[in-house]
Amino acid sequence: MSIAAPADLRSTHSRGLWRGRLFVAALLLSLAVGFLALGTLVIDVVVKGIAYVDPVLLTNPPSSDPGIAGARPAILATLYLGVLLIAFTVPIGVGTAIYLEEYANKNRWYNRLLELNIQNLAAVPSIVYGILGLAFLVRGLGLGRVLLAGALILTLLVLPTVIIAAREAIRAVPGSIRDGAYALGATQWQVVWRQVLPAAIPGIATGSILALSRAIGETAPLLLIGALTYVSFNPTVMGPFTALPVQIYNWTRLPNPEFKALAAAAIIVLLAMILLLNAAAIWLRNRYQKRW
Amino acid sequence: MGIRPLILAGAIAAVALLPAGCGRSDTQGASAAGPSTTSSGAKLSGRIEADGSSTVGPFVTAAAEDFQAQNSGVQVTVGISGTGGGFERFCNGETDISDASRPIKDDEEVPVCQKNGIDYTEFQVANDGIAVVVNNDNDWAKCLTVDQLTKIWGPDSQVGNWNQVDPSFPDEKLTLAGPGTDSGTFDFFTKEINGEEDASRTDYQATEDDNVIVQAVEGDKGGLGYFGLSYFEQNQGNLTDVEVDGGSGCVAPTTATVQDGSYTPLSRPLFVYVKNTSLAKPEVKAFVAYLIDNQAQIAEKALFVPLTDEQAQKSKSDFEAGTS
Amino acid sequence: MATPAVPLPLAPARKRWGEVVIKGALALCALVSVATTVGIVIALFVPAAEFFGHVSFVDFITGTEWAPLFLQASFGVVPLIVGTLSITFWACLIAMPLGLGAAIYLSEYARPRVRGALKPALELLAGIPTVVFGYFALTFVTPLLRDLGLDVEVFNALSAGLIVGVMIIPTVASLSEDAMAAVPRDLRYGAYALGSSKLQVSTRIVVPAAVSGIVAAFVLGISRAVGETMIVLLAAGQQPNLTFDPRQAVETMSAFIAATGAGDVPTGSLEYKTIFAVGATLFVLTLVVNSVSIRLVRKYREVYE
């Protein structure tokens, strides 16, 4: 909760008062501009596409006829990708963060290199992950152009985000909490599992929300891995696949203007899906939010 | 507090499931062609994988839809890795059909197929034209000769103003937009206009996305761009097409002029390449037969230019030869 | 109470194998990122080395004309680097102040219920596919800039840069807000007790205390901006102009990689290998910037308790 300055301690000095007010105004302006820009986008999309959000979109396979075209295979595939993504990224990302913050000796060169490495990976363009996936997962490991390969590549793409967010969350847990637990005889893992992690859940949740949101909207690496533009049957984890952003991308490129409206409708569905997938994380975050 | 996002998502879902659909146009009716030409009568099953050009992709997709409607046991998938990307996969044995907006390259791609022992058959399935477009306010460039186009687009061209193209044109800045260097359309245009593939001036707005070309030309009175005919036909209000004089007078790009060859030199054939071992499979054979026999209806549905009778005959005989 | 004659050893009497296994498992998690980097390095640098067998490295690094896929090819990467810097600059100009401002408001000033609603809303907006952002920049922002009197071309760096900035605001804001929320309350109380105003507490106490997290947020934001492809492809055009003028079209390294990688170029050709050379350059550049930033953070980070 935010701390209100007690009334009698508030500065009555007029210059300080106005500076304070100006500051709040500036902050609100930042918030407003951010929301305005993003909001305009969403409203624009909603206006264009809401008429096309209907059961047909959700249950039909794609078609060249915009009257009956739907995005069912794409929606299901994105759902599977989202679930797999959470299942992979959270354990590996949080595990790495715990290792770096709690177990690794920070003075060792290889641990510092690891830190630099992770930060660097965050800047690699998504298409490079596509190339990586094609070379090592699709061809190297022989997985083929399957949904699982797509999920793995997206995992690698957003792992740095989760790791960095988790690290900051773990770092922010006060040392006194740890010391207290050690003083009571806890082992290192017990301290981490029972004290540090629960306290760090909000930050970890934020990281996973941002990561999931980004990954679900990615197109380029999936295209390279072999996401198809026409698939009329439901996806399986080890089968050919498409994804909602790929479907949207394909529809926007088609000349028929009706497909552009369908694309907007699909974007609305995509945003709803992100909200759904993130709902659990948001709930967890609100529940475990602590203020030291 | 955490329940709110769920409520919001639920609300969106509820709206979605309302029997609205008020935005959709009426469907264009039943599928374009008749039943497939399977002679055996047994139910077909299996998976067919097609990949390649993003230009030919919609054609194969339209065919796949209709084919699957009549043969529910068959699963057809279509990708758009690009003509080059499609050939790479094809010659690696990964796909059954490769869609291409240009013939397979003798120097770079054929050897790879040969090395991997992939024998294939080439079929022409449709025609395509490239439309040259200008801004709706452009009332001077109604017809351009091939020489004028070369003057504008040549590798060493410095032309920046319309009056440099022709003295009778007004003093208006020339803004160019077109496909990027990895597009089959680019390859074809540069070959026909500039005499050599990939030979082009480099200072134009290059993009893979036709919407962007439309935007660029629409936004500038002196804009000039080029892209596939089917795209233009669905966006005719926004831009004006230019008639091209290929040596026998000004010809406008239409389905008819592309098909009979009078819109020259910017008409090109579209191909599919099929692996011979795949062609031996009944479901693939039936699908390719469907493509070839019904190409006219598929072209009409997917807004491509159908084959001439002569070209259709050749494709049919190639098919007979390849499957005997 | 009897006092022990000899202090008891603090190490456990028995080695706890569970702890060892756990440490191993966690280290394995960390190795995933190492494996990723090794994979990227192999995937990028091996073909890049082949590329530099044909094109001189010096020409590549210092050349000012980038036209690798045309018949008369030219391989100077400087325009791409300048394009990347230009777009990233405008993105940061937008995202840093707005993101930090939003974060401060959410953390220090907003009521908990407001925060609980606005923060997820902001994060949801992070999920908008970048294609949408790209079209928005092209069809809305560019005409807007023209109406405002700026003589921008149809494709320009400013529109793309601004929209990339807007795209990373949720990342910057949300992570910064987390960092500020984690600052212990005692620090604020102490400052208030000394008579500080809310403005002073926010800017002089909370933000400096949260600098590690805020910098992490900025770094993540910048990294995303540098790696962004779709928005740049759609709004900045694909013209590798060597210019810092934001009104003209530019091409960034990431955009070039995306456009060429998904295109029609036969794999294995020299043109295709340009992707890897540019990718390797990008990797090295971000490595340099990141090591500098890590050093700076380590120097200025404040640790409490």
Coordinates of N, CA and C in Angstrom, one line a residue, chain B residues 7-194:
Chain B
I7 N -13.3 -12.2 -14.7 CA -14.6 -11.7 -15.2 C -14.5 -11.1 -16.5
L8 N -13.4 -10.3 -16.7 CA -13.2 -9.7 -18.0 C -13.1 -10.7 -19.1
A9 N -12.3 -11.7 -18.9 CA -12.2 -12.7 -19.9 C -13.5 -13.4 -20.2
G10 N -14.2 -13.7 -19.1 CA -15.5 -14.3 -19.2 C -16.5 -13.5 -20.1
A11 N -16.4 -12.2 -19.8 CA -17.3 -11.3 -20.6 C -17.0 -11.3 -22.0
I12 N -15.7 -11.3 -22.3 CA -15.3 -11.4 -23.7 C -15.8 -12.7 -24.4
A13 N -15.6 -13.8 -23.6 CA -16.1 -15.1 -24.1 C -17.6 -15.0 -24.4
A14 N -18.3 -14.4 -23.4 CA -19.7 -14.4 -23.6 C -20.1 -13.6 -24.8
V15 N -19.5 -12.5 -25.0 CA -19.8 -11.7 -26.2 C -19.5 -12.5 -27.5
A16 N -18.4 -13.2 -27.4 CA -18.0 -14.0 -28.6 C -19.0 -15.1 -28.9
L17 N -19.6 -15.6 -27.9 CA -20.5 -16.7 -28.1 C -21.9 -16.3 -28.4
L18 N -22.1 -15.0 -28.3 CA -23.4 -14.4 -28.7 C -23.6 -14.8 -30.2
P19 N -24.8 -15.2 -30.6 CA -24.9 -15.4 -32.1 C -24.9 -14.2 -32.9
A20 N -23.8 -13.5 -32.8 CA -23.7 -12.2 -33.5 C -23.2 -12.5 -35.0
G21 N -21.9 -12.5 -35.2 CA -21.4 -12.7 -36.5 C -22.0 -11.8 -37.5
C22 N -22.4 -10.6 -37.0 CA -23.1 -9.6 -37.9 C -22.2 -9.0 -38.9
G23 N -20.8 -9.3 -38.7 CA -19.9 -8.6 -39.7 C -19.7 -9.4 -40.9
R24 N -20.0 -10.7 -40.8 CA -19.6 -11.5 -41.9 C -20.5 -11.3 -43.2
S25 N -19.9 -11.4 -44.3 CA -20.7 -11.4 -45.5 C -21.2 -12.8 -45.7
D26 N -22.2 -12.9 -46.6 CA -22.7 -14.2 -46.9 C -21.7 -15.1 -47.6
T27 N -21.7 -16.3 -47.3 CA -20.7 -17.2 -47.9 C -20.8 -17.2 -49.4
Q28 N -19.7 -17.4 -50.0 CA -19.7 -17.4 -51.5 C -20.3 -18.6 -52.1
G29 N -21.0 -19.4 -51.3 CA -21.6 -20.5 -51.9 C -20.7 -21.8 -51.8
A30 N -21.2 -22.9 -52.4 CA -20.6 -24.2 -52.2 C -19.2 -24.2 -53.0
S31 N -18.5 -25.2 -52.8 CA -17.2 -25.3 -53.4 C -17.3 -25.3 -54.9
A32 N -16.2 -24.9 -55.5 CA -16.2 -24.5 -56.9 C -16.3 -25.7 -57.8
A33 N -15.8 -26.8 -57.4 CA -15.6 -27.9 -58.4 C -16.4 -29.1 -58.1
G34 N -16.5 -30.0 -59.0 CA -17.3 -31.2 -58.8 C -16.4 -32.3 -58.0
P35 N -16.9 -33.5 -57.9 CA -16.2 -34.5 -57.2 C -14.8 -34.8 -57.7
S36 N -14.0 -35.4 -56.9 CA -12.6 -35.6 -57.3 C -12.6 -36.8 -58.2
T37 N -11.5 -37.0 -59.0 CA -11.5 -38.0 -60.0 C -10.9 -39.3 -59.6
T38 N -11.2 -39.7 -58.3 CA -10.7 -41.0 -57.9 C -11.5 -42.1 -58.6
S39 N -10.8 -43.0 -59.2 CA -11.5 -44.1 -60.0 C -11.7 -45.3 -59.1
S40 N -10.9 -45.4 -58.0 CA -11.0 -46.6 -57.3 C -12.2 -46.7 -56.4
G41 N -12.7 -45.5 -55.9 CA -13.9 -45.5 -55.0 C -13.5 -45.8 -53.6
A42 N -12.3 -46.2 -53.3 CA -11.9 -46.5 -51.9 C -11.7 -45.2 -51.3
K43 N -11.8 -45.1 -49.9 CA -11.7 -43.9 -49.2 C -10.2 -43.5 -49.1
L44 N -9.9 -42.3 -49.5 CA -8.5 -41.9 -49.4 C -8.1 -41.4 -48.0
S45 N -6.9 -41.7 -47.7 CA -6.4 -41.2 -46.4 C -4.9 -40.9 -46.5
G46 N -4.5 -40.1 -45.5 CA -3.0 -39.8 -45.5 C -2.8 -38.3 -45.3
R47 N -1.6 -37.9 -45.3 CA -1.2 -36.5 -45.1 C -0.4 -36.0 -46.3
I48 N -0.7 -34.8 -46.8 CA 0.0 -34.3 -47.9 C 0.6 -32.9 -47.4
E49 N 1.9 -32.8 -47.6 CA 2.6 -31.5 -47.2 C 3.0 -30.7 -48.3
A50 N 2.5 -29.5 -48.4 CA 2.9 -28.5 -49.4 C 3.6 -27.3 -48.8
D51 N 4.6 -26.8 -49.4 CA 5.3 -25.6 -48.9 C 5.9 -24.8 -50.0
G52 N 6.2 -23.6 -49.8 CA 6.8 -22.8 -50.8 C 6.3 -21.4 -51.0
S53 N 6.1 -21.0 -52.2 CA 5.8 -19.6 -52.5 C 4.6 -19.1 -51.8
S54 N 4.7 -17.8 -51.3 CA 3.5 -17.2 -50.6 C 2.5 -16.7 -51.7
T55 N 2.9 -16.6 -52.9 CA 2.0 -16.3 -54.0 C 1.1 -17.4 -54.4
V56 N 1.8 -18.6 -54.5 CA 1.0 -19.8 -54.9 C 0.3 -20.4 -53.8
G57 N 0.7 -20.2 -52.6 CA 0.1 -20.8 -51.4 C -1.4 -20.7 -51.4
P58 N -2.0 -19.5 -51.5 CA -3.5 -19.4 -51.5 C -4.1 -20.2 -52.6
F59 N -3.5 -20.4 -53.7 CA -4.1 -21.3 -54.7 C -4.2 -22.7 -54.2
V60 N -3.1 -23.2 -53.7 CA -3.1 -24.6 -53.2 C -4.0 -24.7 -52.0
T61 N -4.1 -23.7 -51.2 CA -4.9 -23.7 -50.0 C -6.4 -23.9 -50.5
A62 N -6.8 -23.1 -51.5 CA -8.2 -23.1 -51.9 C -8.5 -24.5 -52.4
A63 N -7.5 -25.1 -53.2 CA -7.8 -26.4 -53.7 C -7.8 -27.4 -52.6
A64 N -6.9 -27.3 -51.6 CA -6.9 -28.2 -50.5 C -8.2 -28.2 -49.7
E65 N -8.8 -27.0 -49.5 CA -10.1 -26.9 -48.8 C -11.2 -27.8 -49.5
D66 N -11.3 -27.6 -50.8 CA -12.4 -28.3 -51.5 C -12.1 -29.8 -51.6
F67 N -10.8 -30.1 -51.8 CA -10.4 -31.5 -51.8 C -10.7 -32.2 -50.5
Q68 N -10.4 -31.5 -49.4 CA -10.6 -32.2 -48.1 C -12.1 -32.3 -47.8
A69 N -12.9 -31.4 -48.4 CA -14.4 -31.4 -48.1 C -14.9 -32.7 -48.7
Q70 N -14.3 -33.2 -49.8 CA -14.8 -34.4 -50.4 C -14.0 -35.6 -50.0
N71 N -12.9 -35.5 -49.4 CA -12.1 -36.6 -49.0 C -11.6 -36.4 -47.6
S72 N -12.5 -36.6 -46.6 CA -12.3 -36.2 -45.3 C -11.2 -37.0 -44.6
G73 N -10.7 -38.1 -45.2 CA -9.6 -38.8 -44.6 C -8.3 -38.2 -44.9
V74 N -8.2 -37.3 -45.8 CA -6.9 -36.7 -46.2 C -6.7 -35.4 -45.4
Q75 N -5.4 -35.2 -45.0 CA -5.1 -34.0 -44.3 C -4.0 -33.3 -45.1
V76 N -4.4 -32.1 -45.6 CA -3.4 -31.3 -46.4 C -2.9 -30.1 -45.6
T77 N -1.6 -29.9 -45.6 CA -1.1 -28.8 -44.9 C -0.3 -27.9 -45.9
V78 N -0.4 -26.6 -45.7 CA 0.3 -25.7 -46.6 C 1.1 -24.7 -45.8
G79 N 2.4 -24.5 -46.2 CA 3.3 -23.5 -45.6 C 3.7 -22.5 -46.6
I80 N 4.2 -21.4 -46.1 CA 4.7 -20.4 -47.0 C 6.2 -20.0 -46.6
S81 N 7.1 -20.9 -46.7 CA 8.5 -20.6 -46.4 C 9.1 -19.8 -47.5
G82 N 8.4 -19.5 -48.6 CA 9.0 -18.8 -49.7 C 9.4 -19.8 -50.8
T83 N 9.5 -19.4 -52.0 CA 9.9 -20.3 -53.1 C 11.2 -21.0 -52.8
G84 N 12.2 -20.2 -52.5 CA 13.5 -20.7 -52.2 C 13.5 -21.7 -51.0
G85 N 12.9 -21.2 -49.9 CA 12.8 -22.1 -48.7 C 12.0 -23.4 -49.0
G86 N 11.0 -23.2 -49.8 CA 10.2 -24.4 -50.2 C 11.1 -25.4 -50.9
F87 N 11.9 -25.0 -51.9 CA 12.7 -25.9 -52.6 C 13.8 -26.6 -51.7
E88 N 14.3 -25.8 -50.8 CA 15.2 -26.4 -49.9 C 14.7 -27.6 -49.1
R89 N 13.4 -27.4 -48.6 CA 12.8 -28.5 -47.9 C 12.5 -29.6 -48.9
F90 N 12.0 -29.2 -50.1 CA 11.6 -30.2 -51.0 C 12.7 -31.1 -51.4
C91 N 13.9 -30.5 -51.7 CA 15.0 -31.3 -52.1 C 15.7 -32.0 -51.0
N92 N 15.2 -31.7 -49.8 CA 15.7 -32.5 -48.6 C 14.7 -33.7 -48.3
G93 N 13.7 -33.7 -49.2 CA 12.7 -34.8 -49.0 C 11.6 -34.5 -47.9
E94 N 11.6 -33.3 -47.4 CA 10.7 -33.0 -46.3 C 9.2 -32.8 -46.8
T95 N 9.0 -32.4 -48.0 CA 7.6 -32.1 -48.4 C 7.3 -32.9 -49.7
D96 N 6.0 -33.0 -49.9 CA 5.5 -33.7 -51.1 C 5.4 -32.8 -52.3
I97 N 4.9 -31.5 -52.0 CA 4.7 -30.6 -53.1 C 5.4 -29.3 -52.7
S98 N 6.0 -28.7 -53.8 CA 6.7 -27.4 -53.6 C 6.0 -26.4 -54.5
D99 N 5.5 -25.3 -53.8 CA 4.8 -24.3 -54.6 C 5.9 -23.3 -55.0
A100 N 5.8 -22.8 -56.3 CA 6.9 -22.0 -56.8 C 6.3 -20.9 -57.7
S101 N 6.8 -19.6 -57.5 CA 6.4 -18.6 -58.4 C 7.5 -18.3 -59.5
R102 N 8.4 -19.2 -59.5 CA 9.4 -19.2 -60.6 C 9.9 -20.6 -60.8
P103 N 10.5 -20.9 -61.9 CA 11.0 -22.3 -62.1 C 12.2 -22.6 -61.2
I104 N 12.4 -23.9 -60.9 CA 13.5 -24.3 -60.0 C 14.8 -23.9 -60.7
K105 N 15.7 -23.4 -59.9 CA 17.0 -22.9 -60.4 C 17.9 -24.0 -60.8
D106 N 18.4 -23.9 -62.0 CA 19.3 -25.0 -62.5 C 20.6 -25.0 -61.8
D107 N 21.1 -23.8 -61.5 CA 22.5 -23.8 -60.9 C 22.5 -24.1 -59.4
E108 N 21.5 -23.7 -58.7 CA 21.5 -23.8 -57.2 C 20.7 -24.8 -56.6
E109 N 19.5 -25.1 -57.2 CA 18.5 -25.9 -56.5 C 18.5 -27.3 -57.1
V110 N 18.5 -27.4 -58.5 CA 18.4 -28.7 -59.1 C 19.5 -29.7 -58.6
P111 N 20.8 -29.2 -58.5 CA 21.8 -30.1 -58.0 C 21.5 -30.7 -56.7
V112 N 20.9 -29.9 -55.8 CA 20.6 -30.4 -54.5 C 19.6 -31.6 -54.5
C113 N 18.6 -31.4 -55.4 CA 17.6 -32.4 -55.5 C 18.2 -33.7 -56.1
Q114 N 19.1 -33.5 -57.1 CA 19.8 -34.6 -57.7 C 20.6 -35.4 -56.7
K115 N 21.3 -34.6 -55.9 CA 22.2 -35.2 -54.9 C 21.4 -36.0 -53.9
N116 N 20.2 -35.6 -53.5 CA 19.4 -36.3 -52.6 C 18.5 -37.4 -53.2
G117 N 18.6 -37.5 -54.5 CA 17.8 -38.5 -55.2 C 16.4 -38.2 -55.3
I118 N 16.0 -36.9 -55.3 CA 14.6 -36.5 -55.3 C 14.3 -36.3 -56.8
D119 N 13.4 -37.2 -57.4 CA 12.9 -36.9 -58.7 C 11.6 -36.3 -58.6
Y120 N 11.3 -35.3 -59.5 CA 10.1 -34.6 -59.4 C 9.5 -34.3 -60.8
T121 N 8.2 -33.9 -60.7 CA 7.6 -33.4 -62.0 C 7.1 -32.0 -61.8
E122 N 7.2 -31.2 -62.8 CA 6.8 -29.8 -62.7 C 5.4 -29.7 -63.4
F123 N 4.5 -28.9 -62.8 CA 3.2 -28.7 -63.4 C 3.0 -27.2 -63.3
Q124 N 2.5 -26.6 -64.4 CA 2.0 -25.2 -64.3 C 0.6 -25.3 -63.9
V125 N 0.2 -24.5 -62.9 CA -1.2 -24.5 -62.4 C -1.9 -23.3 -62.6
A126 N -1.3 -22.2 -62.8 CA -2.0 -20.9 -63.0 C -1.0 -19.9 -63.6
N127 N -1.6 -18.7 -63.9 CA -0.8 -17.6 -64.4 C -1.0 -16.4 -63.4
D128 N -0.1 -15.5 -63.5 CA -0.1 -14.4 -62.6 C 0.4 -13.2 -63.3
G129 N -0.1 -12.0 -63.0 CA 0.4 -10.8 -63.7 C 1.0 -9.9 -62.6
I130 N 1.9 -9.0 -63.0 CA 2.3 -8.0 -62.1 C 1.8 -6.7 -62.5
A131 N 1.1 -6.1 -61.6 CA 0.4 -4.8 -61.9 C 1.3 -3.7 -61.4
V132 N 1.5 -2.7 -62.3 CA 2.2 -1.5 -62.0 C 1.2 -0.4 -61.6
V133 N 1.4 0.2 -60.4 CA 0.3 1.0 -59.9 C 0.9 2.4 -59.5
V134 N 0.0 3.4 -59.7 CA 0.3 4.8 -59.3 C -0.8 5.3 -58.4
N135 N -0.6 6.5 -57.9 CA -1.6 7.2 -57.0 C -2.8 7.6 -57.9
N136 N -3.9 7.6 -57.2 CA -5.2 7.9 -57.9 C -5.1 9.3 -58.5
D137 N -4.3 10.2 -57.9 CA -4.2 11.6 -58.5 C -3.3 11.7 -59.6
N138 N -2.7 10.6 -60.0 CA -1.7 10.6 -61.1 C -2.5 10.5 -62.4
D139 N -2.5 11.6 -63.1 CA -3.3 11.6 -64.4 C -2.4 11.7 -65.6
W140 N -1.1 11.6 -65.4 CA -0.2 11.7 -66.6 C 0.3 10.4 -67.0
A141 N 0.6 9.5 -66.1 CA 1.2 8.2 -66.5 C 0.1 7.1 -66.7
K142 N -0.5 7.3 -67.8 CA -1.6 6.3 -68.1 C -1.0 5.0 -68.7
C143 N 0.1 5.2 -69.4 CA 0.8 4.1 -70.1 C 2.3 4.3 -70.0
L144 N 3.0 3.2 -69.6 CA 4.4 3.3 -69.6 C 5.0 2.2 -70.5
T145 N 6.0 2.6 -71.2 CA 6.7 1.5 -72.0 C 7.7 0.8 -71.2
V146 N 8.1 -0.4 -71.7 CA 9.1 -1.2 -70.9 C 10.4 -0.3 -70.8
D147 N 10.7 0.4 -71.8 CA 11.9 1.2 -71.7 C 11.8 2.2 -70.6
Q148 N 10.7 2.8 -70.5 CA 10.5 3.8 -69.4 C 10.6 3.2 -68.0
L149 N 10.0 2.0 -67.9 CA 10.2 1.3 -66.7 C 11.6 0.9 -66.3
T150 N 12.3 0.5 -67.4 CA 13.8 0.2 -67.2 C 14.5 1.5 -66.7
K151 N 14.1 2.6 -67.4 CA 14.8 3.8 -67.0 C 14.5 4.1 -65.5
I152 N 13.3 3.8 -65.0 CA 13.0 4.1 -63.6 C 13.7 3.2 -62.7
W153 N 13.7 1.9 -63.0 CA 14.1 0.9 -62.1 C 15.5 0.3 -62.3
G154 N 16.2 0.7 -63.3 CA 17.5 0.1 -63.6 C 18.4 0.3 -62.5
P155 N 19.5 -0.5 -62.4 CA 20.4 -0.5 -61.3 C 21.1 0.8 -61.1
D156 N 21.4 1.5 -62.2 CA 22.1 2.7 -62.1 C 21.2 4.0 -62.1
S157 N 19.9 3.7 -62.1 CA 19.0 4.8 -62.3 C 19.1 5.9 -61.2
Q158 N 19.1 7.1 -61.6 CA 19.1 8.2 -60.6 C 17.8 9.0 -60.8
V159 N 16.8 8.5 -61.5 CA 15.6 9.2 -61.8 C 14.9 9.5 -60.5
G160 N 14.6 10.7 -60.2 CA 13.9 11.1 -59.0 C 12.7 11.9 -59.2
N161 N 12.4 12.2 -60.5 CA 11.3 13.0 -60.8 C 10.6 12.5 -62.0
W162 N 9.3 12.7 -62.1 CA 8.6 12.2 -63.2 C 9.0 12.8 -64.5
N163 N 9.4 14.1 -64.5 CA 9.7 14.7 -65.7 C 11.0 14.2 -66.3
Q164 N 11.7 13.4 -65.5 CA 12.9 12.8 -66.1 C 12.6 11.5 -66.8
V165 N 11.4 11.0 -66.5 CA 11.0 9.8 -67.2 C 10.5 10.2 -68.6
D166 N 9.8 11.3 -68.7 CA 9.3 11.7 -70.0 C 9.1 13.2 -69.8
P167 N 9.6 14.0 -70.7 CA 9.5 15.5 -70.6 C 8.1 16.0 -70.5
S168 N 7.2 15.2 -71.1 CA 5.8 15.7 -71.0 C 5.1 15.5 -69.7
F169 N 5.8 14.8 -68.8 CA 5.2 14.5 -67.5 C 5.5 15.8 -66.6
P170 N 4.6 16.0 -65.6 CA 4.8 17.2 -64.8 C 6.0 17.0 -63.8
D171 N 6.3 18.1 -63.2 CA 7.4 18.1 -62.2 C 6.9 17.6 -60.9
E172 N 7.1 16.3 -60.7 CA 6.5 15.7 -59.5 C 7.5 14.7 -59.0
K173 N 7.8 14.7 -57.7 CA 8.8 13.8 -57.2 C 8.3 12.3 -57.3
L174 N 9.3 11.5 -57.7 CA 9.0 10.1 -57.9 C 9.3 9.3 -56.7
T175 N 8.3 8.6 -56.1 CA 8.5 7.8 -54.9 C 8.3 6.4 -55.3
L176 N 9.2 5.5 -55.1 CA 9.1 4.1 -55.5 C 8.9 3.2 -54.4
A177 N 8.1 2.2 -54.7 CA 7.9 1.1 -53.7 C 7.7 -0.2 -54.4
G178 N 8.2 -1.3 -53.8 CA 8.1 -2.6 -54.4 C 8.5 -3.7 -53.5
P179 N 8.4 -4.9 -54.0 CA 8.8 -6.1 -53.2 C 10.3 -6.1 -52.9
G180 N 10.6 -6.7 -51.8 CA 12.0 -6.8 -51.4 C 12.7 -7.8 -52.2
T181 N 14.0 -7.9 -52.0 CA 14.9 -8.7 -52.8 C 14.7 -10.2 -52.7
D182 N 14.0 -10.6 -51.6 CA 13.8 -12.1 -51.5 C 12.5 -12.5 -52.1
S183 N 11.8 -11.6 -52.8 CA 10.5 -12.0 -53.3 C 10.6 -12.5 -54.7
G184 N 9.8 -13.6 -55.0 CA 9.8 -14.1 -56.4 C 9.3 -13.0 -57.3
T185 N 8.4 -12.1 -56.9 CA 7.9 -11.1 -57.7 C 9.0 -10.1 -58.1
F186 N 9.9 -9.9 -57.1 CA 11.1 -9.0 -57.4 C 11.9 -9.7 -58.5
D187 N 12.2 -11.0 -58.2 CA 13.1 -11.7 -59.2 C 12.5 -11.6 -60.6
F188 N 11.2 -11.8 -60.7 CA 10.6 -11.8 -62.0 C 10.6 -10.4 -62.7
F189 N 10.2 -9.4 -61.9 CA 10.1 -8.1 -62.4 C 11.5 -7.6 -62.9
T190 N 12.5 -7.8 -62.1 CA 13.8 -7.3 -62.5 C 14.3 -8.0 -63.7
K191 N 14.0 -9.3 -63.8 CA 14.5 -10.1 -64.9 C 13.8 -9.5 -66.2
E192 N 12.5 -9.3 -66.1 CA 11.8 -8.9 -67.4 C 12.1 -7.4 -67.7
I193 N 12.2 -6.6 -66.7 CA 12.4 -5.1 -67.0 C 13.8 -4.7 -67.1
N194 N 14.7 -5.3 -66.2 CA 16.1 -4.9 -66.3 C 17.0 -5.9 -66.9

